[in-house]
Coordinates of C-alpha atoms in Angstrom, one line a residue:
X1 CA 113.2 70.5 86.0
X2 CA 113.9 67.2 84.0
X3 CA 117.4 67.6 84.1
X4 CA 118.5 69.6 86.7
X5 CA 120.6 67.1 88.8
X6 CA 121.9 66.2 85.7
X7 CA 123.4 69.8 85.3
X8 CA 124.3 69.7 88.8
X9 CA 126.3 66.8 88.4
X10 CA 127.8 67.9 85.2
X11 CA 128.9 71.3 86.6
X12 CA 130.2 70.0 89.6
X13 CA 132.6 67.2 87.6
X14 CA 133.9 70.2 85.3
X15 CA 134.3 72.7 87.7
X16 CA 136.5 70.1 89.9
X17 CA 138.4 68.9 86.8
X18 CA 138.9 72.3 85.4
X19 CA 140.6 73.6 89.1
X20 CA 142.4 70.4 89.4
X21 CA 144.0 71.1 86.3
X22 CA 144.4 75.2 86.9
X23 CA 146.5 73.4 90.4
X24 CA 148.2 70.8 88.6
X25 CA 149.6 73.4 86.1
X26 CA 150.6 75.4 88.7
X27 CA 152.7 73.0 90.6
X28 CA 154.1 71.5 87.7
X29 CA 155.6 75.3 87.3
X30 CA 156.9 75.4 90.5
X31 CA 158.7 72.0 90.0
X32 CA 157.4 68.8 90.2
X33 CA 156.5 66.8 93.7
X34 CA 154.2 64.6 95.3
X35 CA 151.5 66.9 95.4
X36 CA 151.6 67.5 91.7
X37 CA 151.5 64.0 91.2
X38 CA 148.6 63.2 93.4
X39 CA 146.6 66.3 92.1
X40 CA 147.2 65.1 88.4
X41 CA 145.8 61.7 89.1
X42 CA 142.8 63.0 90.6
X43 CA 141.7 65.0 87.3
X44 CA 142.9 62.1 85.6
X45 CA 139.8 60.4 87.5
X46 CA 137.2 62.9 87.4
X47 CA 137.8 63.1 83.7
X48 CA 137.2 59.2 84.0
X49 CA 134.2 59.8 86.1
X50 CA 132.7 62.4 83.9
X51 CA 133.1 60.5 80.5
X52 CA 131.9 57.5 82.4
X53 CA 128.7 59.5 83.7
X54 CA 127.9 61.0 80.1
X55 CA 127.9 57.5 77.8
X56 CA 125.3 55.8 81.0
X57 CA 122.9 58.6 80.1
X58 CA 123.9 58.8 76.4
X59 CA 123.2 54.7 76.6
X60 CA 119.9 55.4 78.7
X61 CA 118.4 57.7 76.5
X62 CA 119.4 55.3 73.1
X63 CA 117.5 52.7 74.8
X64 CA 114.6 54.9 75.9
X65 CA 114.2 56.1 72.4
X66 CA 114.7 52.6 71.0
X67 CA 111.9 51.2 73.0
X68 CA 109.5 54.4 72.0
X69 CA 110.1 53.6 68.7
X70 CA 109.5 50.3 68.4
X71 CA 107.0 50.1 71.1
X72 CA 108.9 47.4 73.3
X73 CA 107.9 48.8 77.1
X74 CA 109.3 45.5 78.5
X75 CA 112.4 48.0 79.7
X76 CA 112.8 49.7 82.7
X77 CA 115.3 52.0 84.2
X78 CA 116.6 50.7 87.9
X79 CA 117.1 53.7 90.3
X80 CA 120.1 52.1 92.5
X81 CA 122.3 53.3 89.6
X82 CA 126.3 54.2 91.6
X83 CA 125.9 57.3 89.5
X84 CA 122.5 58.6 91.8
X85 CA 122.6 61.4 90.2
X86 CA 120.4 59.9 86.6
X87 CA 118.0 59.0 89.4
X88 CA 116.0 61.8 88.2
X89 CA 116.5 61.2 84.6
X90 CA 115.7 57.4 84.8
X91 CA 112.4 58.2 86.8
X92 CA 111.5 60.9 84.1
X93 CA 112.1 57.7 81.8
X94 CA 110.2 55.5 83.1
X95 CA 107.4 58.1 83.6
X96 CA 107.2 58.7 79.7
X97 CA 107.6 54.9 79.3
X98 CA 104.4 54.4 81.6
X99 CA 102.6 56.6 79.8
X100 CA 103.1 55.2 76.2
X101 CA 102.4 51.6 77.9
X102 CA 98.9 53.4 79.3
X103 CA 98.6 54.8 75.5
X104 CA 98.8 51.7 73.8
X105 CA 96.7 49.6 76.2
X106 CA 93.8 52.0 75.5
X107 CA 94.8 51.8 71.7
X108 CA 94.5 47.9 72.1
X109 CA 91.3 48.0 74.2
X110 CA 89.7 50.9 71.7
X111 CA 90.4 48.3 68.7
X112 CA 89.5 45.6 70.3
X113 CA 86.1 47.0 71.3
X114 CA 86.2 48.3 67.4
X115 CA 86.8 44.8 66.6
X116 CA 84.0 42.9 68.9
X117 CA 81.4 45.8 67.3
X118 CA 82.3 45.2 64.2
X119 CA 82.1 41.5 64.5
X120 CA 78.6 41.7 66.6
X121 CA 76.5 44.1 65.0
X122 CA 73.6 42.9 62.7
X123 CA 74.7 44.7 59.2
X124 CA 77.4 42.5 57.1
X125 CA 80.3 45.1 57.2
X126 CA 83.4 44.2 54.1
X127 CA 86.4 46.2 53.9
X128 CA 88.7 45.9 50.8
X129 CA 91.2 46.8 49.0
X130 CA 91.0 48.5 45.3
X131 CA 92.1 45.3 43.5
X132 CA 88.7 43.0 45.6
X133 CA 91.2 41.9 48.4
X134 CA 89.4 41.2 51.6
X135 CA 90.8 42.8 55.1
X136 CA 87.6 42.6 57.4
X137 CA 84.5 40.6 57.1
X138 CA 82.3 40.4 60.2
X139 CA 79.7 37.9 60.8
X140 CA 77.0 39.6 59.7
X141 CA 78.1 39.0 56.0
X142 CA 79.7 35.6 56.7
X143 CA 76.1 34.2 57.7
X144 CA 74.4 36.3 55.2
X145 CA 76.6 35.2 52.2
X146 CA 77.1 31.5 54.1
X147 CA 80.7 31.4 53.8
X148 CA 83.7 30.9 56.8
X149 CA 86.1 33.1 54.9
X150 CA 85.9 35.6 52.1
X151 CA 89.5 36.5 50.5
X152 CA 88.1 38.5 47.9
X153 CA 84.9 40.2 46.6
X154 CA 85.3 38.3 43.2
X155 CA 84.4 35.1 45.2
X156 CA 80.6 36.9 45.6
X157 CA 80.1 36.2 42.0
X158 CA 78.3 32.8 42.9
X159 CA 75.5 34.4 44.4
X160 CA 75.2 37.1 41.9
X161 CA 77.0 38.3 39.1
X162 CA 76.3 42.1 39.8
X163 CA 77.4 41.8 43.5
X164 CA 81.4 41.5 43.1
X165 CA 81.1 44.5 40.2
X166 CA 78.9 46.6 42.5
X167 CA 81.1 46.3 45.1
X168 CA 84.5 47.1 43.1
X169 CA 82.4 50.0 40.9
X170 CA 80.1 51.8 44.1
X171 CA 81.6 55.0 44.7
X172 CA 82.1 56.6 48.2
X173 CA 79.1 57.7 50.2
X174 CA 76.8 56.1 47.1
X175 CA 73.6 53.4 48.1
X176 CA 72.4 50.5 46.0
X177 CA 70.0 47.7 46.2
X178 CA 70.8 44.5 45.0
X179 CA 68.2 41.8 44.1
X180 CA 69.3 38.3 45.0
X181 CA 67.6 34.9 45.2
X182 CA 70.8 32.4 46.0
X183 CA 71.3 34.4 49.3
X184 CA 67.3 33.7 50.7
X185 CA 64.2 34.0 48.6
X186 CA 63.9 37.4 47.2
X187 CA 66.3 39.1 49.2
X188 CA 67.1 42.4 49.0
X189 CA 70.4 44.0 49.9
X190 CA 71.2 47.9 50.7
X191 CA 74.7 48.4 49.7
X192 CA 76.1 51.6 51.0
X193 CA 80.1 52.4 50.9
X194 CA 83.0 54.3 52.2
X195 CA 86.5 54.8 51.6
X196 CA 89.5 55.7 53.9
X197 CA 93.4 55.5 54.0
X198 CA 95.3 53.9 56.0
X199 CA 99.6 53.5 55.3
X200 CA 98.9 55.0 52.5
X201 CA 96.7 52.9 50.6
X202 CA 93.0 53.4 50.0
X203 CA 90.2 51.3 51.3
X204 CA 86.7 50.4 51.1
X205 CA 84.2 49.9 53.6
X206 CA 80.5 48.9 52.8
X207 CA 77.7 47.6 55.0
X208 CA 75.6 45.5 53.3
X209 CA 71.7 44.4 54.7
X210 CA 69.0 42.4 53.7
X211 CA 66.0 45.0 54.0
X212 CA 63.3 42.7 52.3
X213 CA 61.8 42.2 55.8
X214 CA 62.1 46.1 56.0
X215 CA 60.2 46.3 52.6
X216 CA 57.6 43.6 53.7
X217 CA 57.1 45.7 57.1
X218 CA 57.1 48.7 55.0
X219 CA 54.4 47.4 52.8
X220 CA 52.2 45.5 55.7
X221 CA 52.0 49.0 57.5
X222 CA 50.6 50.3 54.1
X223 CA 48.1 48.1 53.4
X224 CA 46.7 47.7 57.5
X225 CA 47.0 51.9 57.1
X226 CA 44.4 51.1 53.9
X227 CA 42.7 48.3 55.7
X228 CA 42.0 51.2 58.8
X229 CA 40.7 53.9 56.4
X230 CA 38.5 51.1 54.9
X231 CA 37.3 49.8 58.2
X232 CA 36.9 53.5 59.1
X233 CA 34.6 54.0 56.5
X234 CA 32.4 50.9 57.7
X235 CA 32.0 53.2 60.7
X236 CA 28.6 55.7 61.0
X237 CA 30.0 58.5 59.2
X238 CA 27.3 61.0 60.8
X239 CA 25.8 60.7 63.9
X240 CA 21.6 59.8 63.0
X241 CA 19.1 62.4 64.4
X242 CA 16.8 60.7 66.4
X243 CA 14.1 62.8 68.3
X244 CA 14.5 63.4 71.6
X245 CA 17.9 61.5 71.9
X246 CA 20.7 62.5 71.4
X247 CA 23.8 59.6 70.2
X248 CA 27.5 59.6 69.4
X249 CA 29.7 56.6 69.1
X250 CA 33.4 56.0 69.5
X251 CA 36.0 53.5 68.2
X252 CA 39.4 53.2 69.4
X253 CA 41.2 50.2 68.0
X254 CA 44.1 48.7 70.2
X255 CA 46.1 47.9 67.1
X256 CA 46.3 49.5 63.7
X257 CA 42.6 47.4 62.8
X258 CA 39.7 46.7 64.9
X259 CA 37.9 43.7 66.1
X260 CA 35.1 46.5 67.6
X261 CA 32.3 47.5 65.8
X262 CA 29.3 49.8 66.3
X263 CA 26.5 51.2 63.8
X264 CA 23.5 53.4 63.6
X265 CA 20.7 51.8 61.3
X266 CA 17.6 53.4 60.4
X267 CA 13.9 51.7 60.5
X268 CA 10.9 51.7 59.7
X269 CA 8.2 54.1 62.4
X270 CA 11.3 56.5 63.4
X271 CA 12.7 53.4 64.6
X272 CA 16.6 53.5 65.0
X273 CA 18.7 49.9 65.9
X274 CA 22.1 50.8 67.7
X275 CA 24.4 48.1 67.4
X276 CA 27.6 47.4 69.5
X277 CA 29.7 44.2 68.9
X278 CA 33.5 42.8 69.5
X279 CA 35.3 40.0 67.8
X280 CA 36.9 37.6 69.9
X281 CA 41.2 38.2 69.5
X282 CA 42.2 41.9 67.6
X283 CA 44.6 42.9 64.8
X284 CA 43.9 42.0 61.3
X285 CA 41.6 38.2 61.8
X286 CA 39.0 40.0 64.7
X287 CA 39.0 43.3 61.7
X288 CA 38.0 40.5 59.2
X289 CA 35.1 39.0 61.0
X290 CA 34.1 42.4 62.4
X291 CA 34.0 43.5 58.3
X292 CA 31.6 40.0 57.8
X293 CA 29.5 40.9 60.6
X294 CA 29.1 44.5 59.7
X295 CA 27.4 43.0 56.2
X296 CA 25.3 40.4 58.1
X297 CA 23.9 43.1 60.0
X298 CA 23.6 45.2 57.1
X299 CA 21.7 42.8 55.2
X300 CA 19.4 41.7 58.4
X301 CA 18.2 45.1 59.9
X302 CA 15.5 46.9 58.0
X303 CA 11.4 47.3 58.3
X304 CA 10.8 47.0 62.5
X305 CA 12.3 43.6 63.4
X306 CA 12.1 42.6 66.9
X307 CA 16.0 43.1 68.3
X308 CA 16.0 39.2 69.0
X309 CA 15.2 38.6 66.0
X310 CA 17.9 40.6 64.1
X311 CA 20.4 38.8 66.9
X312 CA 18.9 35.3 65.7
X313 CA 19.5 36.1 61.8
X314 CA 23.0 37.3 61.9
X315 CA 23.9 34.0 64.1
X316 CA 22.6 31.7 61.5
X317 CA 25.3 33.2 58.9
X318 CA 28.1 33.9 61.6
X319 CA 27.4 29.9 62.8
X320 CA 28.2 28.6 59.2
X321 CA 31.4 31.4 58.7
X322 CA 33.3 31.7 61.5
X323 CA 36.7 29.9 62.2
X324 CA 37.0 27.6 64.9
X325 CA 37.4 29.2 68.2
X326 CA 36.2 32.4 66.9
X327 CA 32.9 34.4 68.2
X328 CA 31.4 37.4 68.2
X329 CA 29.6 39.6 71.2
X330 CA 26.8 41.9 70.2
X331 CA 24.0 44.0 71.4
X332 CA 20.9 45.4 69.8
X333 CA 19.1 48.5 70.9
X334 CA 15.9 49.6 69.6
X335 CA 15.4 53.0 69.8
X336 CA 11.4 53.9 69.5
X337 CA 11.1 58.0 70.2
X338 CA 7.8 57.6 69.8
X339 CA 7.4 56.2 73.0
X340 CA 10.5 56.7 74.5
X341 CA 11.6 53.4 75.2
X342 CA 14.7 51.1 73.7
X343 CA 14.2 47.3 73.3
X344 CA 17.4 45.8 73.9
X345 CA 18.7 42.1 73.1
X346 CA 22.1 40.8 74.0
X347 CA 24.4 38.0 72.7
X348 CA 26.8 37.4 75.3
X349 CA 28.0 41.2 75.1
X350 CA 28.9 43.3 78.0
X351 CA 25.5 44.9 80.1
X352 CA 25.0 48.5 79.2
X353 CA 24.7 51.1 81.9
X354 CA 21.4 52.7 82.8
X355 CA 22.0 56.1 84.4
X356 CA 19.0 58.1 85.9
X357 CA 19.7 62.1 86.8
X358 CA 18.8 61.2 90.7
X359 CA 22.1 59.4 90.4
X360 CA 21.0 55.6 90.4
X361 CA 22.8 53.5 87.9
X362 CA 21.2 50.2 86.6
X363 CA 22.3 47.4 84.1
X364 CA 20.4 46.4 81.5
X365 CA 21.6 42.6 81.1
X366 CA 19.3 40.3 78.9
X367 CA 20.1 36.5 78.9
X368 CA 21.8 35.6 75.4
X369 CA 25.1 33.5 74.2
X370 CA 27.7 35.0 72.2
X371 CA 27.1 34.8 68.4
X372 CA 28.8 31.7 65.8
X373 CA 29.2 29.4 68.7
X374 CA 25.8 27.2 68.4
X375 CA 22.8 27.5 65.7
X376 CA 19.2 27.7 66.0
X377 CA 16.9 26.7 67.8
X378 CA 19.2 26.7 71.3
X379 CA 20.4 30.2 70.3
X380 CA 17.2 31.4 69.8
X381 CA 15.6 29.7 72.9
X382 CA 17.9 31.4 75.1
X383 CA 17.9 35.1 73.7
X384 CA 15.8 37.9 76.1
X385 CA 14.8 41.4 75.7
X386 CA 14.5 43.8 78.0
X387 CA 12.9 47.2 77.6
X388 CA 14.3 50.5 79.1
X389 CA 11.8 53.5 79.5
X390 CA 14.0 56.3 79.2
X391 CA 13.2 60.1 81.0
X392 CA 14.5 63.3 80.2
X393 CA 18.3 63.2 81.0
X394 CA 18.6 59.7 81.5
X395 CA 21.9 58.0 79.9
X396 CA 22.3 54.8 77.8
X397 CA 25.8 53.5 77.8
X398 CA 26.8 50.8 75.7
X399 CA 30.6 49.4 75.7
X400 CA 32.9 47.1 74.7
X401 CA 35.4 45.3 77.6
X402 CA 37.9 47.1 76.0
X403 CA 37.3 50.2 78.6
X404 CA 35.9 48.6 81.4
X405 CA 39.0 46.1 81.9
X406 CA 42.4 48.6 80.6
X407 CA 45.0 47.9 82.6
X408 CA 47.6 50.7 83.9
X409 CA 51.1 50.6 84.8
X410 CA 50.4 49.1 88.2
X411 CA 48.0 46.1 86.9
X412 CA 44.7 48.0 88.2
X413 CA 41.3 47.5 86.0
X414 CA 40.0 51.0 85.0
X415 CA 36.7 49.0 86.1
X416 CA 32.8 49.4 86.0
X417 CA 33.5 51.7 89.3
X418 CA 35.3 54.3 88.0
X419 CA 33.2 54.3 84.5
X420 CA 29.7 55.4 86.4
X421 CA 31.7 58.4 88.0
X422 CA 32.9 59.5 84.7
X423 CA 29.2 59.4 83.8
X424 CA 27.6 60.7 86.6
X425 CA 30.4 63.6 86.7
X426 CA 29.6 64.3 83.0
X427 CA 25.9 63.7 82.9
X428 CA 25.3 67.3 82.2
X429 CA 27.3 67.1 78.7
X430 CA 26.1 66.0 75.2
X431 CA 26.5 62.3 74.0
X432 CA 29.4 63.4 71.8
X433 CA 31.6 65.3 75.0
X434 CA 30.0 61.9 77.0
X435 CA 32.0 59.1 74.5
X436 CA 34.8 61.5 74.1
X437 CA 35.3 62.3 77.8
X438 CA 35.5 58.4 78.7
X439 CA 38.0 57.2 76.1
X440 CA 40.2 60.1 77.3
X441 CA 39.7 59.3 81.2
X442 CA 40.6 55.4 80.1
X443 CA 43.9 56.9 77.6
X444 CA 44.9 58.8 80.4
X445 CA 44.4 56.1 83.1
X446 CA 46.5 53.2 81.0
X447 CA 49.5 55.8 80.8
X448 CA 52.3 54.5 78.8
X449 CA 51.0 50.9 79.0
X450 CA 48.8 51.4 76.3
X451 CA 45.6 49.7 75.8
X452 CA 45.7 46.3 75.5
X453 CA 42.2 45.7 73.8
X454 CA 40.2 47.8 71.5
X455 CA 37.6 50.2 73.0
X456 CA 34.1 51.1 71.9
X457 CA 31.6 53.0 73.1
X458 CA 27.9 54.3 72.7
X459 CA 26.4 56.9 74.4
X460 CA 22.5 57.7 74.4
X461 CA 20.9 60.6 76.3
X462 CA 17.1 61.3 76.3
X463 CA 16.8 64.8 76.0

């Protein structure tokens, strides 16, 4: 359909001429007149009209090919030719012209995207040429190699001599790691290269990163993955058999170490001290001072202590070894089967929950300041003890504010409230199922936030 005015037009000029021509011959044999004359000028015009008509579109189409190949769509073709019939022609023209001028505006926006990537991302990115020459630098490399300009990889020689040879020797799809202390202190670069052609000559692309805060990262998650198995093992490994009780404990640390600690210890007459505690802040300081405090305890508990006394010890040593700001939050159960009853003391820790089977909850909430804050005698003066008489199915609960005050998505407290449902609704269940069931109802309840504080928990039934 492109050109089918175009044959129209051409058909109609020959047909004409060639007629005129059949008429002029004819007249000329019948002698020559007027009408001979007139007819012979006529062809004489179409033939003008024709040649005239052909070199327009010959011209038309040079420059539309002309401005293909050199790209140059400044040109266009004006419809309001005399010769209406290349209207068609000329619109087809600037049709295709259009669409190369749509072509290369994408190619221009695609490299200059290309381009501001390039330029932007955080990996140094050098291409080259065999011989070291320098086509592309991004900023990346210009800040990591502190230079404005790089015109060729020999010029990397300054800040190590195996840099400019690595570059000019990698091979294509090959990774390296480069050691350099000019660039910042003990950097380390991963060197990984490419090659392409482009106008026939070959190229080299290679990123180039400083990973030594990969490696450090790398090696910190190593040794807190250590620190966690070692703290793990500071944990109660078993769970003690006590008669008539029945005890599981819990530990869920908020980061890869915890502040939290509980422990089992036995004593003397049966006797069994539970201990709970949290260290003020978490990560790896609160899992230091919980790993102190675990050996105070260790060292303090033993023969049958009173639980205010064991709380008065381990604040002697924690007063003369904490940091500033830093305290600790404990409680001490005693657990005597013989009688029944646990002898609690409390330094500043959260109450624990006293659950009966007729359903009545109570708190068992001694006076006491947290521990490492102030020494004896105003520590001492101010500890209590309370003592619980436990009956068959009655629950013990000791926790850390880790569960009570996670947070979900929509900033509500799992709160002390929803913790005595989850016991009363599982009051039937061992101490193990009890600890378990409540760090999963809190999990579940944060959702994707994620818990925010490391969670401990205790869990006594008297069978």
């Amino acid at each position: 359909m492109l050109f089918t005015r175009f044959h129209i037009q051409l058909v109609v000029r020959v047909t004409t001429l060639t007629a005129t021509i059949f008429a002029c011959a004819w007249t000329v044999a019948g002698g020559l007149t007027p009408v001979a004359a007139i007819l012979g000028l006529i062809a004489v015009c179409q033939l003008y009209l024709l040649v005239r008509f052909l070199s327009k579109v010959h011209r038309d189409l040079s420059r539309f090919l002309q401005s293909i190949l050199l790209e140059d769509f400044s040109q266009s073709f004006s419809l309001m030719d005399p010769i209406s019939s290349k209207d068609d022609l000329k619109t087809k023209f600037n049709q295709v012209r259009q669409h190369f001028m749509k072509l290369r505006e994408e190619k221009e926006e695609n490299l200059q995207y290309l381009q501001t990537v390039v330029r932007h991302i955080g990996v140094g990115v050098i291409t080259y040429k065999k011989d070291g020459t320098v086509v592309l630098i991004n900023e990346a490399a210009k800040r990591l190699f502190n230079v404005s300009q790089l015109k060729s990889v020999a010029f990397l020689d300054k800040y190590n001599r195996n840099l400019a040879s690595t570059l000019l020797q990698i091979a294509p799809g090959e990774d390296s790691l480069i050691k350099i202390d000019t660039v910042s202190p003990q950097a380390v670069l991963s060197v990984r290269a490419t090659e392409f052609r482009m106008h026939g000559e070959s190229y080299r692309l290679v990123s180039i990163q400083d990973i030594a805060s990969e490696l450090a990262r790398e090696r910190m998650a190593r040794e807190l993955e250590i620190a966690w198995q070692v703290q793990g093992s500071l944990l109660p490994r078993e769970t003690p058999l006590i008669q008539g009780f029945d005890i599981s404990g819990r530990c869920l640390p908020a980061t890869e170490v915890s502040g939290d600690y509980f422990d089992f210890i036995p004593m003397e007459n049966g006797k069994l001290a539970v201990i709970i505690a949290d260290v003020s802040g978490k990560g790896v300081p609160a899992a230091f001072y919980m790993t102190l405090t675990k050996g105070y305890v260790q060292s303090v508990v033993g023969g049958d202590i009173p639980a205010r006394q064991i709380l008065d010890r381990i604040n002697e040593q924690l007063h003369r070894t904490l940091g500033a700001g830093t305290f600790v939050t404990m409680m001490v159960a005693i657990v005597n089967p013989a009688n029944r009853r646990v002898t609690c003391s409390r330094a500043g820790h959260n109450p624990a929950l006293h659950y009966s089977p007729a359903g009545d909850f109570g708190w068992v909430q001694p006076e006491g300041m947290v521990l490492g804050i102030t020494g004896s005698p105003a520590f001492g003066q101010m500890l209590e003890e309370t003592e619980v008489s436990m009956q068959p199915g009655d629950w013990l609960v000791f926790f850390t504010d880790g569960v009570s005050d996670a947070v979900n998505t929509e900033d509500q407290e799992y709160s002390i409230q929803r913790l005595m449902e989850t016991i009363r609704e599982n009051a039937g269940k061992s101490a193990r199922e009890m600890a378990e069931t409540i760090l999963v109802e809190v999990q579940t309840f944060v959702g994707s936030r994620g818990a925010r504080d490391d969670m401990t928990l205790v869990a006594l039934k008297a069978l």
